[in-house]
PDB file of C-alpha atoms in Angstrom:
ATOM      1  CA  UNK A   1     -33.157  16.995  -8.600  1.00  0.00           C
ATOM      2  CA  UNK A   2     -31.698  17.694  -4.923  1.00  0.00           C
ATOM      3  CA  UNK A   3     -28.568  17.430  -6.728  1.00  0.00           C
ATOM      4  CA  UNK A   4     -28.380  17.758  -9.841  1.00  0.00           C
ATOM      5  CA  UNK A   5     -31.244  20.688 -10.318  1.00  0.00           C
ATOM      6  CA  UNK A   6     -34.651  20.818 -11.864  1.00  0.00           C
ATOM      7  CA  UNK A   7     -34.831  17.978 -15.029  1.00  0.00           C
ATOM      8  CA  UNK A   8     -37.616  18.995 -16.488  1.00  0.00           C
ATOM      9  CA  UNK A   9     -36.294  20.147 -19.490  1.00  0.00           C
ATOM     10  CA  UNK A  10     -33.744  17.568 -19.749  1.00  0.00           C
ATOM     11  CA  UNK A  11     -36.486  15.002 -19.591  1.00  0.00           C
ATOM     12  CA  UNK A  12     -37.929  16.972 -22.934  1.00  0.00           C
ATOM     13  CA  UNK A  13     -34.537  17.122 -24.593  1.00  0.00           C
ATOM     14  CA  UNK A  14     -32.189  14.577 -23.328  1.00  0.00           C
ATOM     15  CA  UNK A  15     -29.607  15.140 -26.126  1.00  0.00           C
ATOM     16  CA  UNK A  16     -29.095  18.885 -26.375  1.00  0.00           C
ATOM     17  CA  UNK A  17     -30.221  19.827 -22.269  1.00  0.00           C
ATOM     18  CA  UNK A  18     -28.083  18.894 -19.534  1.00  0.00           C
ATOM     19  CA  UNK A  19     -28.581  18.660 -15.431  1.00  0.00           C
ATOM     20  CA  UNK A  20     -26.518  20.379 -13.307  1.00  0.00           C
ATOM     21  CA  UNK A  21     -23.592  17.933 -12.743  1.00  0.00           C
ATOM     22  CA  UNK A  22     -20.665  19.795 -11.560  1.00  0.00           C
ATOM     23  CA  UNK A  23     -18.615  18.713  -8.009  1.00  0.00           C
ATOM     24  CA  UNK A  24     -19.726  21.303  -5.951  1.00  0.00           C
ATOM     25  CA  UNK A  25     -19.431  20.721  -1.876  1.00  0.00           C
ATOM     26  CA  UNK A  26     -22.581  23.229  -1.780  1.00  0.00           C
ATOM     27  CA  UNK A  27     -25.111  20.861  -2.972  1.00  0.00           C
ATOM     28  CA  UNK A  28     -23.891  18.322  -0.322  1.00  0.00           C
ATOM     29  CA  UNK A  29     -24.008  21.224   2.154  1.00  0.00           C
ATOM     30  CA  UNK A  30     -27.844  22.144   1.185  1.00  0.00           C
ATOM     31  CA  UNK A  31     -28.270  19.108   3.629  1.00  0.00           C
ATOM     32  CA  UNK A  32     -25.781  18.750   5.546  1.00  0.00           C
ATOM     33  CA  UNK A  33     -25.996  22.118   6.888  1.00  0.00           C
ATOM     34  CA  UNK A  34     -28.164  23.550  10.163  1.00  0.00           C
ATOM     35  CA  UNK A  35     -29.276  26.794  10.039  1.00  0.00           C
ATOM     36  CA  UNK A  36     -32.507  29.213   8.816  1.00  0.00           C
ATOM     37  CA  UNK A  37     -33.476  30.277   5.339  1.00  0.00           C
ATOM     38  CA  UNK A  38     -34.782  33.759   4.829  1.00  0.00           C
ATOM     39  CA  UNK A  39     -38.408  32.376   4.725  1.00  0.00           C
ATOM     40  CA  UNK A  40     -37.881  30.750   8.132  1.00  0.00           C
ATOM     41  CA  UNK A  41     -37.245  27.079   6.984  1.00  0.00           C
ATOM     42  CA  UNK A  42     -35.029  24.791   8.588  1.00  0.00           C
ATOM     43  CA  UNK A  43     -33.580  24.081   5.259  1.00  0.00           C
ATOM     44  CA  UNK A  44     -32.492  26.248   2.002  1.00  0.00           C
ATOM     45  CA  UNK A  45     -36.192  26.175   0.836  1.00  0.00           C
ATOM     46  CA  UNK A  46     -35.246  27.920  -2.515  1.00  0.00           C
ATOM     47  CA  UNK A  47     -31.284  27.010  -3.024  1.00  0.00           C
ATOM     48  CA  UNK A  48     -30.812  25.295  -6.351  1.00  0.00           C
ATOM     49  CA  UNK A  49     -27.767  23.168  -7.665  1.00  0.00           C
ATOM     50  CA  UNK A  50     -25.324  26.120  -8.814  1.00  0.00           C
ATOM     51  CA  UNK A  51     -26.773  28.352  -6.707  1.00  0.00           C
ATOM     52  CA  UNK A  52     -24.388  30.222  -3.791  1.00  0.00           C
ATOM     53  CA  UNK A  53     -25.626  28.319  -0.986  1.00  0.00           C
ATOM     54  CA  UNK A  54     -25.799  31.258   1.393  1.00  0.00           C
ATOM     55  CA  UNK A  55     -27.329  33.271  -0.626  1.00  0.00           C
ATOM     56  CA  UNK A  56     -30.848  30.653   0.713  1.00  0.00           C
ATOM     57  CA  UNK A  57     -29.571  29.769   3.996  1.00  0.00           C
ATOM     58  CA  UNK A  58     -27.282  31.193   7.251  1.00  0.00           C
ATOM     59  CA  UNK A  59     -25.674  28.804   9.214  1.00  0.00           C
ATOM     60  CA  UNK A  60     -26.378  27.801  12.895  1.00  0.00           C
ATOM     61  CA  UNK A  61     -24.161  29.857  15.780  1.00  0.00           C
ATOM     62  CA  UNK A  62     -26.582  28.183  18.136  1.00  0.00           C
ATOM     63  CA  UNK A  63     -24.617  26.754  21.292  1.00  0.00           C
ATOM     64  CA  UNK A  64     -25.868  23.926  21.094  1.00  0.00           C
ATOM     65  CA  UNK A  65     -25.296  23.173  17.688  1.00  0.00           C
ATOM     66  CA  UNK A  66     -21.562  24.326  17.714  1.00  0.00           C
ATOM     67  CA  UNK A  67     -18.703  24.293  19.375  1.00  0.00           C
ATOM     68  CA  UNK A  68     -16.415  27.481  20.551  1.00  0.00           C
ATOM     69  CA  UNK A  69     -14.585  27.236  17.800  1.00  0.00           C
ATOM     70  CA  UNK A  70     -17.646  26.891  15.165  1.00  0.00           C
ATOM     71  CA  UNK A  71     -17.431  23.014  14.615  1.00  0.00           C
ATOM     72  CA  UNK A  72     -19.860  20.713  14.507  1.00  0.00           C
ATOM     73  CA  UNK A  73     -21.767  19.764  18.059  1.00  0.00           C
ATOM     74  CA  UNK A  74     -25.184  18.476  16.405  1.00  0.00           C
ATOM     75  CA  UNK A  75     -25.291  16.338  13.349  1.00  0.00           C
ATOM     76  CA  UNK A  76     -26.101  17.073   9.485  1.00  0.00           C
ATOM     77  CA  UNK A  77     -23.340  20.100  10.133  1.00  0.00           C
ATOM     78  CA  UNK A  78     -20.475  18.535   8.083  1.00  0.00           C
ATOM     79  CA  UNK A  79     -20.429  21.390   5.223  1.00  0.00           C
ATOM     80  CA  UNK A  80     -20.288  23.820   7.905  1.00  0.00           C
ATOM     81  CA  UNK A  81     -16.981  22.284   9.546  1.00  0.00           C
ATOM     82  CA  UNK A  82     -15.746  21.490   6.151  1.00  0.00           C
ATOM     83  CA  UNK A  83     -15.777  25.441   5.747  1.00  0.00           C
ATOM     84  CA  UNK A  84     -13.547  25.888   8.712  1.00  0.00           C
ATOM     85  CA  UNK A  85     -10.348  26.351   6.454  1.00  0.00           C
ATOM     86  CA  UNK A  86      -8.518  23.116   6.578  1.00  0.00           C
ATOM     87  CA  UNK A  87      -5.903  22.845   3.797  1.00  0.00           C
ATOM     88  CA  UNK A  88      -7.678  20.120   2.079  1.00  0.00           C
ATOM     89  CA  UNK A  89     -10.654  22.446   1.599  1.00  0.00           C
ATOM     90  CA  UNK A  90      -8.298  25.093   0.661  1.00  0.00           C
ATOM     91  CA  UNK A  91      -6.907  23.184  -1.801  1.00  0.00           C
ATOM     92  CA  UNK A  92      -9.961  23.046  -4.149  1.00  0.00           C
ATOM     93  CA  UNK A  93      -7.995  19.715  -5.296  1.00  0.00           C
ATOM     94  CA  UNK A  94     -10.214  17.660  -2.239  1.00  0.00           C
ATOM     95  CA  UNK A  95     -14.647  17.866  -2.736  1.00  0.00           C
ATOM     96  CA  UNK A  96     -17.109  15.456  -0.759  1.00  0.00           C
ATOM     97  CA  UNK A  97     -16.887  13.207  -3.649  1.00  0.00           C
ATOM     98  CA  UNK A  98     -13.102  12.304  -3.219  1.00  0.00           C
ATOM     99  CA  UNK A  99     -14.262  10.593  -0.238  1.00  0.00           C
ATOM    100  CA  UNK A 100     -17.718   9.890  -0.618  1.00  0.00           C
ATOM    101  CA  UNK A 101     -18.935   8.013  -3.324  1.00  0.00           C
ATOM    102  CA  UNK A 102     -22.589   9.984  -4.494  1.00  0.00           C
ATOM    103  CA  UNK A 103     -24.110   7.399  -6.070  1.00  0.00           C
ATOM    104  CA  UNK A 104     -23.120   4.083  -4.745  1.00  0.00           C
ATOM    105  CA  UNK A 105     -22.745   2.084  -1.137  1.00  0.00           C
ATOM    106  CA  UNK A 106     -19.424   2.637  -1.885  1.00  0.00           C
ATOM    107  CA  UNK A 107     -16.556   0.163  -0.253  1.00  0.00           C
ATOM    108  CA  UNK A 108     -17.019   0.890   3.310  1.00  0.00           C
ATOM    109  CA  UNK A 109     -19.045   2.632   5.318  1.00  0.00           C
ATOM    110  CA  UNK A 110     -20.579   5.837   5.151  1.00  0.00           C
ATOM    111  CA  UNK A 111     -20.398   5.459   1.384  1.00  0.00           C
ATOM    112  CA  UNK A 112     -16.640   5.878   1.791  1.00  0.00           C
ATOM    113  CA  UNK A 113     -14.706   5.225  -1.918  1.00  0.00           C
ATOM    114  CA  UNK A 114     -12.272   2.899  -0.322  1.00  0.00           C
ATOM    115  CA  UNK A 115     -11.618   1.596   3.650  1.00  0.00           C
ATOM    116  CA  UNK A 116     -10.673   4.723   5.899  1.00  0.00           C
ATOM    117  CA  UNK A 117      -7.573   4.753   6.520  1.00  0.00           C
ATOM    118  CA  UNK A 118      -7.100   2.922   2.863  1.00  0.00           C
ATOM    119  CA  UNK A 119      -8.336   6.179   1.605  1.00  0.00           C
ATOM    120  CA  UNK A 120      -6.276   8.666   3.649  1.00  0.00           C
ATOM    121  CA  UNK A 121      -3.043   7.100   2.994  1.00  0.00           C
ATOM    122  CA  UNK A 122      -4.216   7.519  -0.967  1.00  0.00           C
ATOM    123  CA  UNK A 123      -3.105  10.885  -0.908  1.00  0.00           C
ATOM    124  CA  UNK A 124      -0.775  10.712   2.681  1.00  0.00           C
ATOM    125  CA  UNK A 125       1.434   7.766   1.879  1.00  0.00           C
ATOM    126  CA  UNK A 126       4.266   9.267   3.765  1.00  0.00           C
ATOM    127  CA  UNK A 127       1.898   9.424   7.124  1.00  0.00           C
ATOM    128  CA  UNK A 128       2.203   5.493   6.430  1.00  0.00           C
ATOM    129  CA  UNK A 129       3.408   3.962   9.527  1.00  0.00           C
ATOM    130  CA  UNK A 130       1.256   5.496  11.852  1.00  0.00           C
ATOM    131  CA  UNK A 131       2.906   4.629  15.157  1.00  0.00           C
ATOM    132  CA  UNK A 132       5.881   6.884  13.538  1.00  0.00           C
ATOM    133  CA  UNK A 133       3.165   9.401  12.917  1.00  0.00           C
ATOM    134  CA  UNK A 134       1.990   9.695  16.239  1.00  0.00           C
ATOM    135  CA  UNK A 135       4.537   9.855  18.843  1.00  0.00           C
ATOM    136  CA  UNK A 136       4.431   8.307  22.379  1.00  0.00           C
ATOM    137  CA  UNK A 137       1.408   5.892  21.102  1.00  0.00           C
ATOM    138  CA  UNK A 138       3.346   2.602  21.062  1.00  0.00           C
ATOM    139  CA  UNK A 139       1.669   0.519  23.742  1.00  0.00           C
ATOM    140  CA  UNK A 140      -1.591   2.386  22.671  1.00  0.00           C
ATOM    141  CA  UNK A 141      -0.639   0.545  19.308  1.00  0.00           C
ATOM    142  CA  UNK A 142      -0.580  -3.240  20.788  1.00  0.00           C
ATOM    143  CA  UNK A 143      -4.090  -2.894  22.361  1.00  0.00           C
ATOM    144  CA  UNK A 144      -5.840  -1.501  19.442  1.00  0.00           C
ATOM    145  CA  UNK A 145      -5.936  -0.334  16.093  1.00  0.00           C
ATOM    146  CA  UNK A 146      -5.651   3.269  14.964  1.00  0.00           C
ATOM    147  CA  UNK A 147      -7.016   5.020  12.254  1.00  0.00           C
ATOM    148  CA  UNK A 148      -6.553   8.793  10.495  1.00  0.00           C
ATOM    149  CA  UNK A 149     -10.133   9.471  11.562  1.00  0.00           C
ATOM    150  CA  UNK A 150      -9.259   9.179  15.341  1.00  0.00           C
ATOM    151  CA  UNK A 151      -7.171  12.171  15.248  1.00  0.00           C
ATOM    152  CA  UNK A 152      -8.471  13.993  12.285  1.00  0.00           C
ATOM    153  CA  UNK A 153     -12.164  13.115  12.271  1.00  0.00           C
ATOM    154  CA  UNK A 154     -12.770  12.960  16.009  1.00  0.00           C
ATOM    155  CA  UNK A 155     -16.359  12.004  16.876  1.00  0.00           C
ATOM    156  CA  UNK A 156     -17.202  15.233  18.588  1.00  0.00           C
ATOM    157  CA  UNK A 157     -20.911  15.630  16.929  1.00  0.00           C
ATOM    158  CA  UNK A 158     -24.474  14.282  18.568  1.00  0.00           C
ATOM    159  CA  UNK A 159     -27.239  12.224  16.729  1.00  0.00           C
ATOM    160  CA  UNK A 160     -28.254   9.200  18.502  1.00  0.00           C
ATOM    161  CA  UNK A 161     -25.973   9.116  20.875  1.00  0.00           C
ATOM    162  CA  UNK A 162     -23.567  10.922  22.343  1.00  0.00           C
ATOM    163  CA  UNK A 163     -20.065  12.147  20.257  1.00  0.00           C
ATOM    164  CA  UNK A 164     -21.319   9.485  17.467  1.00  0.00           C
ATOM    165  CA  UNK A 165     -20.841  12.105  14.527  1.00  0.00           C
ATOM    166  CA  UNK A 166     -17.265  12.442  12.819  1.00  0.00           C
ATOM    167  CA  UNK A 167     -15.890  16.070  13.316  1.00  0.00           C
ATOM    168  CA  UNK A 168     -15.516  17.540   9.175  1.00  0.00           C
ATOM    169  CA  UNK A 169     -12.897  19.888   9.686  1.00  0.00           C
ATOM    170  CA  UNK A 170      -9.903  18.264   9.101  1.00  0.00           C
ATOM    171  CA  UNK A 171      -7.762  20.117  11.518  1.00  0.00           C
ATOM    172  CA  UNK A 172      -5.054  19.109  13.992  1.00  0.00           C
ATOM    173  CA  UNK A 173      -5.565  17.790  17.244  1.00  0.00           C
ATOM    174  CA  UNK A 174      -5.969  21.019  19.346  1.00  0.00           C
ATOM    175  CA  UNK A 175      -5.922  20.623  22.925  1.00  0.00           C
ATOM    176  CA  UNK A 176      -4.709  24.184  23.105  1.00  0.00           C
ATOM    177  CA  UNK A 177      -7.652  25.556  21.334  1.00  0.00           C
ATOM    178  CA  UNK A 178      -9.701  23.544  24.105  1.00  0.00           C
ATOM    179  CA  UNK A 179      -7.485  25.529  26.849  1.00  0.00           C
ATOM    180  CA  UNK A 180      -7.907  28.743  24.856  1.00  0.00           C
ATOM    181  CA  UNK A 181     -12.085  28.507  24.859  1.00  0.00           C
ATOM    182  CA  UNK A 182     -12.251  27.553  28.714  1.00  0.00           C
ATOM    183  CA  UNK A 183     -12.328  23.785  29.145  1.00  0.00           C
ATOM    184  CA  UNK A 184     -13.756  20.637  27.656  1.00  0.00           C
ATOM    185  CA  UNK A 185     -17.492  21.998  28.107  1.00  0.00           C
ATOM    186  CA  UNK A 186     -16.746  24.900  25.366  1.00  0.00           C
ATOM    187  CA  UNK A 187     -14.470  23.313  22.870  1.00  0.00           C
ATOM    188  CA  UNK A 188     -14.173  19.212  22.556  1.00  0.00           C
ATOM    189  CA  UNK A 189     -10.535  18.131  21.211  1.00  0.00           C
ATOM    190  CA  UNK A 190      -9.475  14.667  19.391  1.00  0.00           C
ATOM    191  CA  UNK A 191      -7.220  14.593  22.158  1.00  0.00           C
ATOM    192  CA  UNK A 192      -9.330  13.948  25.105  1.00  0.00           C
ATOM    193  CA  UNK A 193     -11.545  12.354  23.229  1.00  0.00           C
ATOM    194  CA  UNK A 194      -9.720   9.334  24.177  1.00  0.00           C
ATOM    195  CA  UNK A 195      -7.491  10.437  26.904  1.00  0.00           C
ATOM    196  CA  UNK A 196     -10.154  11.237  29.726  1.00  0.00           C
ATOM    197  CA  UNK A 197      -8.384   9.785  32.775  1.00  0.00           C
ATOM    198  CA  UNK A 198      -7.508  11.370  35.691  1.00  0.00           C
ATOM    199  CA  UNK A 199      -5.002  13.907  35.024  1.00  0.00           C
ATOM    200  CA  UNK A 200      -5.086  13.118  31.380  1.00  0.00           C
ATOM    201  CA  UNK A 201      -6.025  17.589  31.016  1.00  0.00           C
ATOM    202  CA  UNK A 202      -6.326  19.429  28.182  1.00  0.00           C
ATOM    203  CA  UNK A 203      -3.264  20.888  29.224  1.00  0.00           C
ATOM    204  CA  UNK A 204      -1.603  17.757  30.034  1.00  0.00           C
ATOM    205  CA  UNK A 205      -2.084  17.422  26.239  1.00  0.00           C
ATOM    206  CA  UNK A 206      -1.202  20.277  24.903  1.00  0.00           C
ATOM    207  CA  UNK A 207       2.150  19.860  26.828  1.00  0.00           C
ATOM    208  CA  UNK A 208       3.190  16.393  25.328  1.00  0.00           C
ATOM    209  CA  UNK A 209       2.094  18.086  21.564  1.00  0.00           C
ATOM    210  CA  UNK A 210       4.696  20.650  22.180  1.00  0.00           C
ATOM    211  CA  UNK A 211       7.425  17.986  23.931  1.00  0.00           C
ATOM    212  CA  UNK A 212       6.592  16.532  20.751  1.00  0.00           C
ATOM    213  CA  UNK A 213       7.591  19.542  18.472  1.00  0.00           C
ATOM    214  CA  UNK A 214      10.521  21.115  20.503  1.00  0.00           C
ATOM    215  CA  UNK A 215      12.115  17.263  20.558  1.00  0.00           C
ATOM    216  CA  UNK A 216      11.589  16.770  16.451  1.00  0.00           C
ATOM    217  CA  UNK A 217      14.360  15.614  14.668  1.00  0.00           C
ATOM    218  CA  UNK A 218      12.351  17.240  11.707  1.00  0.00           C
ATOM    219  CA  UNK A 219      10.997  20.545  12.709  1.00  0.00           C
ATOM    220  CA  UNK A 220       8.486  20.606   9.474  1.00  0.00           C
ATOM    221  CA  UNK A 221       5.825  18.786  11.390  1.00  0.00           C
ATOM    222  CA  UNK A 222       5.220  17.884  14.967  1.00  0.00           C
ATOM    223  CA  UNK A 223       4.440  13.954  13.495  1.00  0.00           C
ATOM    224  CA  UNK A 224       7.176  13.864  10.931  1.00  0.00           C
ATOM    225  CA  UNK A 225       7.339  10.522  10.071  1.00  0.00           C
ATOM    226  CA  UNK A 226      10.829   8.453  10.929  1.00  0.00           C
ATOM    227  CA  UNK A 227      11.504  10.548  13.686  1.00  0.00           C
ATOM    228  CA  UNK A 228      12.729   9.279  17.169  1.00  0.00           C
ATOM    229  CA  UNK A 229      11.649  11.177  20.235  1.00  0.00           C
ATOM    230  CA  UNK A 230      12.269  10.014  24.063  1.00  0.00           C
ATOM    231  CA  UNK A 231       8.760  10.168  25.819  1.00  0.00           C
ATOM    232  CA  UNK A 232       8.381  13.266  27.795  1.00  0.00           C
ATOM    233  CA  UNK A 233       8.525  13.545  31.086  1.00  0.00           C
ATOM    234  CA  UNK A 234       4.633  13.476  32.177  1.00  0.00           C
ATOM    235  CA  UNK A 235       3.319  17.122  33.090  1.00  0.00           C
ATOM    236  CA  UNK A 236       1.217  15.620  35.964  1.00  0.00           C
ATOM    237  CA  UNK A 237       1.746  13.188  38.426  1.00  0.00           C
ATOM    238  CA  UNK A 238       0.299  10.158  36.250  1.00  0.00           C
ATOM    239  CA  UNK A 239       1.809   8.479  33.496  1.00  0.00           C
ATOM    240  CA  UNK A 240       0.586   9.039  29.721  1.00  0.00           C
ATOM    241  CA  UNK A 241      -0.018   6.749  27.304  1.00  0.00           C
ATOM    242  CA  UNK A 242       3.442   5.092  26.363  1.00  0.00           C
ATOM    243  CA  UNK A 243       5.138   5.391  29.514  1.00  0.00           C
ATOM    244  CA  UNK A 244       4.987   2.792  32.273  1.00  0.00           C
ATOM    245  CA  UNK A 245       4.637   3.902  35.936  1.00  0.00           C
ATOM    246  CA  UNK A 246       6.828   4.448  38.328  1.00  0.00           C
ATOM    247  CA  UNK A 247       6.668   1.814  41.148  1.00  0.00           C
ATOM    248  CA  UNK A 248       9.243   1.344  43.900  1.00  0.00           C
ATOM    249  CA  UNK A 249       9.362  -2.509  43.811  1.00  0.00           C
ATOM    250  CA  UNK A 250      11.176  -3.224  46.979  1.00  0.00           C
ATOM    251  CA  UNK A 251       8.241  -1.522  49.148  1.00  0.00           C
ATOM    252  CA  UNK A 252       5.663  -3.799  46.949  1.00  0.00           C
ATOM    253  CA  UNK A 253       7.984  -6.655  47.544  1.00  0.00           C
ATOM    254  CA  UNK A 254       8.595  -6.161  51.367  1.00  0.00           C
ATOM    255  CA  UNK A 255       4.611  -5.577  51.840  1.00  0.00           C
ATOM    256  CA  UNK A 256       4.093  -8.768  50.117  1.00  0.00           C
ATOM    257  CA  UNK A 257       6.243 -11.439  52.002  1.00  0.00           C
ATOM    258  CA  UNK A 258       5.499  -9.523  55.215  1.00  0.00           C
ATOM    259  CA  UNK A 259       1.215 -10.837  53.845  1.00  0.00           C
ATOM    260  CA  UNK A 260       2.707 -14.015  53.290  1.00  0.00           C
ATOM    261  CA  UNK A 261       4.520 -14.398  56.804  1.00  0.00           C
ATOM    262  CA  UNK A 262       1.497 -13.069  58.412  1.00  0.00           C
ATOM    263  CA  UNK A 263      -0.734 -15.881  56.472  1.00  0.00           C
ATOM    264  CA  UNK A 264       1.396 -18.472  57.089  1.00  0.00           C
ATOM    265  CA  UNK A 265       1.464 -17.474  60.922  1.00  0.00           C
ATOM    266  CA  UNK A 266      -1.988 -17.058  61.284  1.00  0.00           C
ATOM    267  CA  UNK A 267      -2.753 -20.844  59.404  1.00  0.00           C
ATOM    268  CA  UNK A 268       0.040 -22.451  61.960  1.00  0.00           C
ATOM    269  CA  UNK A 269      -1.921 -20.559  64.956  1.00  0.00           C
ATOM    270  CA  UNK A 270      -4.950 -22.159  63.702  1.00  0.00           C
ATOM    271  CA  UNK A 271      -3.708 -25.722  63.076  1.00  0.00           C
ATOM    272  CA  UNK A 272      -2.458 -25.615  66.686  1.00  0.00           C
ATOM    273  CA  UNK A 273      -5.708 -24.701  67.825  1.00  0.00           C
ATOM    274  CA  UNK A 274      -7.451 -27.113  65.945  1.00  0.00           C
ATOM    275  CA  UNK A 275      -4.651 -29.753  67.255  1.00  0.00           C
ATOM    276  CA  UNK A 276      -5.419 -28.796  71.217  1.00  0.00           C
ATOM    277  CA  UNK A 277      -9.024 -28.787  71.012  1.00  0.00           C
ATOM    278  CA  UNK A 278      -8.125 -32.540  68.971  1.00  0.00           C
ATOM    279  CA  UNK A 279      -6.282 -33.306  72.085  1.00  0.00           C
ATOM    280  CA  UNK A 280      -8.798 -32.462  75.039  1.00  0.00           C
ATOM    281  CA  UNK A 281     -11.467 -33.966  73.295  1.00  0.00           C
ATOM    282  CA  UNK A 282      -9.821 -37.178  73.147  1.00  0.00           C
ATOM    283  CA  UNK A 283      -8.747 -36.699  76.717  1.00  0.00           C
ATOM    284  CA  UNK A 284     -12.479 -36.240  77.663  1.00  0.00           C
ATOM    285  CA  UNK A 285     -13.582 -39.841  76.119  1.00  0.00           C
ATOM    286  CA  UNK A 286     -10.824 -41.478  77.967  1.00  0.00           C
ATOM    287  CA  UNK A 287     -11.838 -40.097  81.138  1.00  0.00           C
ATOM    288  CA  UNK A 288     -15.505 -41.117  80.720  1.00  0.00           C
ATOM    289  CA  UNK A 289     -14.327 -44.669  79.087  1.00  0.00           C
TER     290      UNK A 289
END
C-alpha cells in the first residue's frame, strides 16, 4: 500500500477496483525524501499514492543534509536531487523505474534493470567509447575501469560511511559550481571526488573542463565523442591525469652514476682496509712464531 495506495477495496472487488499503479517518481520520493510533515513527522505521515507529495511533506535545507547547491549530503535524499532539473527529469520520458526495477532484485545492484553502465549506454549509445567521452583520461583508462556513474552519479551522499551514497541529480561535473559556493567544504564535485592530490583544485578542474571546450573540434558538447584534443597545459605546477611529468633526465642521470662512483669508491676503500688489517695480522703471528 506504500505504493500503490490503500487496497482495501480492491481486496473486496478485485475485478471492477483498481490500486493506484501509475509511474510516479513521488511515491518513490515519499521515502526517499528528508524533510518534516506538517504534523511534525520525519516522514509524509498522511501522503497517499497520487497525492502531490508536498502537499504532506517540505524538504530538508538543513546543512547538513544538503549541499550549497541543494543536493544530496545525507542519504534517503535521492527524489530531492532528482528534482534539481536535470534534462532527464525534464524530459518526463526518464521515472525511477527506467532504472530501477520496483519489484524485482533486478540485474545488478541496487535493483538496477540492467549493469550500470549497460543501462546508460541504453539510451547514450553515442557516449559509447568512453575514453573519447572524457578527454585527457587515457592513462586513467589502463589502471581502471570507468563507469557513467563516476561522473554523473558521484558518491557525494553519507550513510555508513563516508561519500557512500550516489549523487541523483544527473548533472555535469561542476567544479565551477564548487568554486562558485566557496570550496570543497560547501559544494562536493564529481571532479575532485577522485582528483584530490596536491594541486589537483577545484579550479585546477574547472580549467582543464574549459581547455576541454575552447579546444573541441565539436563545439555541441565539451565530451563530444570522436573528438581529438592535445592535453592542456596543466594550470598548476603538477601534472593531471593524462600527462606525464616533466623530468630533466640528465640531472637524474648525472646524480645517479655520481651514487654509483661514490659506492664503488667507498667498497674499494673498505676492501683495502680489510686487506691491511689482513696483512698486519699475519705479520703479528710471524713475529711471535
Amino acid at each position: 500500500e506504500s505504493c500503490h495506495g490503500p487496497g482495501a477495496e480492491h481486496a473486496a472487488d478485485p475485478e471492477n477496483v483498481s490500486v493506484y499503479r501509475q509511474v510516479d517518481d513521488q511515491v518513490c520520493g515519499s521515502c526517499h525524501s528528508r524533510g518534516v510533515s506538517p504534523a511534525g513527522f520525519s516522514f509524509p505521515a498522511t501522503y497517499r499514492p497520487g497525492d502531490t507529495l508536498t502537499d504532506h511533506f517540505t524538504f530538508t535545507t538543513a546543512e547538513d543534509d544538503i549541499w550549497a547547491d541543494g543536493s544530496a549530503r545525507s542519504h534517503h535524499q535521492q527524489y530531492m536531487d532528482w528534482q534539481l532539473g536535470s534534462k532527464m527529469a525534464k524530459s518526463g520520458k526518464v521515472n525511477c523505474t527506467t532504472c530501477h526495477s520496483p519489484h524485482t532484485q533486478g540485474q545488478a545492484a541496487h535493483q538496477l534493470q540492467k549493469p550500470l553502465n549497460d543501462l546508460c549506454l541504453s539510451c547514450h549509445q553515442d557516449k559509447k567509447h568512453l575514453l573519447q567521452h572524457t578527454p585527457f583520461h587515457e592513462q586513467a583508462g589502463k589502471q581502471r575501469e570507468f563507469l557513467c556513474s563516476d561522473c554523473h552519479l558521484p558518491k557525494m551522499a553519507t550513510s555508513a560511511a563516508p561519500y557512500d551514497i550516489s549523487n541523483h541529480t544527473f548533472l555535469q561535473p561542476n567544479p565551477a559550481d564548487t568554486i562558485a559556493h566557496g570550496g570543497l567544504d560547501a559544494m562536493q564535485n564529481a571532479c575532485n571526488i577522485c582528483h584530490g592530490a596536491p594541486g589537483e583544485t577545484p579550479q585546477w578542474a574547472a580549467e582543464t573542463i574549459d581547455y576541454a571546450a575552447e579546444t573541441a573540434s565539436v563545439r555541441q558538447s565539451v565530451f563530444q565523442v570522436g573528438m581529438q584534443i592535445t592535453p592542456p597545459p596543466p594550470p598548476t605546477p603538477l601534472p593531471s591525469v593524462g600527462q606525464e611529468p616533466e623530468i630533466d633526465y640528465y640531472n637524474v642521470n648525472t646524480l645517479r652514476w655520481v651514487r654509483i662512483i661514490l659506492y664503488i669508491s667507498g667498497g674499494a676503500v673498505g676492501l683495502a682496509v680489510l686487506y691491511l688489517i689482513y696483512r698486519a695480522v699475519v705479520a703479528r703471528r710471524k713475529d711471535h712464531a
